[in-house]
C-alpha positions as a Python dict, from the first residue, in 0.01 Angstrom:
ca = {
    (1, 'X'): (0, 0, 0),
    (2, 'X'): (301, 147, 202),
    (3, 'X'): (77, 435, 311),
    (4, 'X'): (-171, 187, 429),
    (5, 'X'): (104, -16, 602),
    (6, 'X'): (262, 300, 782),
    (7, 'X'): (-80, 387, 879),
    (8, 'X'): (-146, 57, 1051),
    (9, 'X'): (201, 98, 1202),
    (10, 'X'): (150, 432, 1346),
    (11, 'X'): (-205, 370, 1482),
    (12, 'X'): (-69, 53, 1680),
    (13, 'X'): (256, 194, 1775),
    (14, 'X'): (142, 274, 2151),
    (15, 'X'): (22, -122, 2176),
    (16, 'X'): (374, -253, 2096),
    (17, 'X'): (576, 20, 2231),
    (18, 'X'): (448, -6, 2605),
    (19, 'X'): (481, -381, 2634),
    (20, 'X'): (866, -351, 2465),
    (21, 'X'): (957, -60, 2686),
    (22, 'X'): (808, -244, 3007),
    (23, 'X'): (1023, -568, 2947),
    (24, 'X'): (1349, -377, 2884),
    (25, 'X'): (1293, -160, 3198),
    (26, 'X'): (1241, -510, 3390),
    (27, 'X'): (1527, -655, 3258),
    (28, 'X'): (1734, -345, 3329),
    (29, 'X'): (1606, -316, 3673),
    (30, 'X'): (1701, -683, 3754),
    (31, 'X'): (2033, -667, 3610),
    (32, 'X'): (2091, -349, 3805),
    (33, 'X'): (1997, -504, 4112),
    (34, 'X'): (2197, -824, 4037),
    (35, 'X'): (2497, -637, 3988),
    (36, 'X'): (2481, -393, 4268),
    (37, 'X'): (2351, -651, 4507),
    (38, 'X'): (2152, -565, 4817),
    (39, 'X'): (2325, -256, 5008),
    (40, 'X'): (2332, -264, 5397),
    (41, 'X'): (2147, 17, 5530),
    (42, 'X'): (2337, 262, 5765),
    (43, 'X'): (2203, 393, 6109),
    (44, 'X'): (2073, 742, 5944),
    (45, 'X'): (1898, 562, 5640),
    (46, 'X'): (1720, 306, 5919),
    (47, 'X'): (1527, 636, 6051),
    (48, 'X'): (1222, 772, 5892),
    (49, 'X'): (1214, 1167, 5791),
    (50, 'X'): (1003, 1227, 6085),
    (51, 'X'): (1207, 1067, 6320),
    (52, 'X'): (1529, 1237, 6197),
    (53, 'X'): (1289, 1570, 6250),
    (54, 'X'): (1173, 1528, 6583),
    (55, 'X'): (1573, 1431, 6685),
    (56, 'X'): (1698, 1739, 6536),
    (57, 'X'): (1416, 1935, 6712),
    (58, 'X'): (1561, 1788, 7031),
    (59, 'X'): (1886, 1857, 6986),
    (60, 'X'): (1766, 2224, 6899),
    (61, 'X'): (1592, 2254, 7230),
    (62, 'X'): (1827, 2068, 7451),
    (63, 'X'): (1985, 2363, 7575),
    (64, 'X'): (1708, 2603, 7601),
    (65, 'X'): (1502, 2697, 7904),
    (66, 'X'): (1190, 2673, 7780),
    (67, 'X'): (1003, 2788, 8097),
    (68, 'X'): (1117, 3171, 7986),
    (69, 'X'): (865, 3290, 7762),
    (70, 'X'): (757, 3669, 7651),
    (71, 'X'): (418, 3758, 7811),
    (72, 'X'): (145, 3813, 7561),
    (73, 'X'): (101, 4155, 7758),
    (74, 'X'): (445, 4250, 7659),
    (75, 'X'): (400, 4157, 7261),
    (76, 'X'): (317, 4482, 7071),
    (77, 'X'): (153, 4294, 6796),
    (78, 'X'): (-61, 3975, 6819),
    (79, 'X'): (-74, 3928, 6424),
    (80, 'X'): (215, 3905, 6193),
    (81, 'X'): (303, 4208, 6038),
    (82, 'X'): (170, 4253, 5665),
    (83, 'X'): (427, 4257, 5370),
    (84, 'X'): (602, 4613, 5370),
    (85, 'X'): (329, 4718, 5621),
    (86, 'X'): (101, 4809, 5306),
    (87, 'X'): (-244, 4641, 5450),
    (88, 'X'): (-198, 4819, 5800),
    (89, 'X'): (-272, 5144, 5898),
    (90, 'X'): (12, 5346, 6087),
    (91, 'X'): (17, 5350, 6457),
    (92, 'X'): (40, 5675, 6622),
}
């Protein structure tokens, strides 16, 4: 008889475990929110990642003269160099 009971418990375990875990997680989430309160966001947290990236890029190029670029005629290679130059023939 016990083997039948354990087989039934084993087969129905996911149907019992999921709602119990869901309720425990929900209660824990709300308890933590109640204890910690609502944090005030700082100025840096208000910005999205893309806005912070744009600000960083603007700071990087702030002191550079963007009109001075290397001419394509002066560049020796147009394609990136292969790893260890294995796939490129030797230049003479």
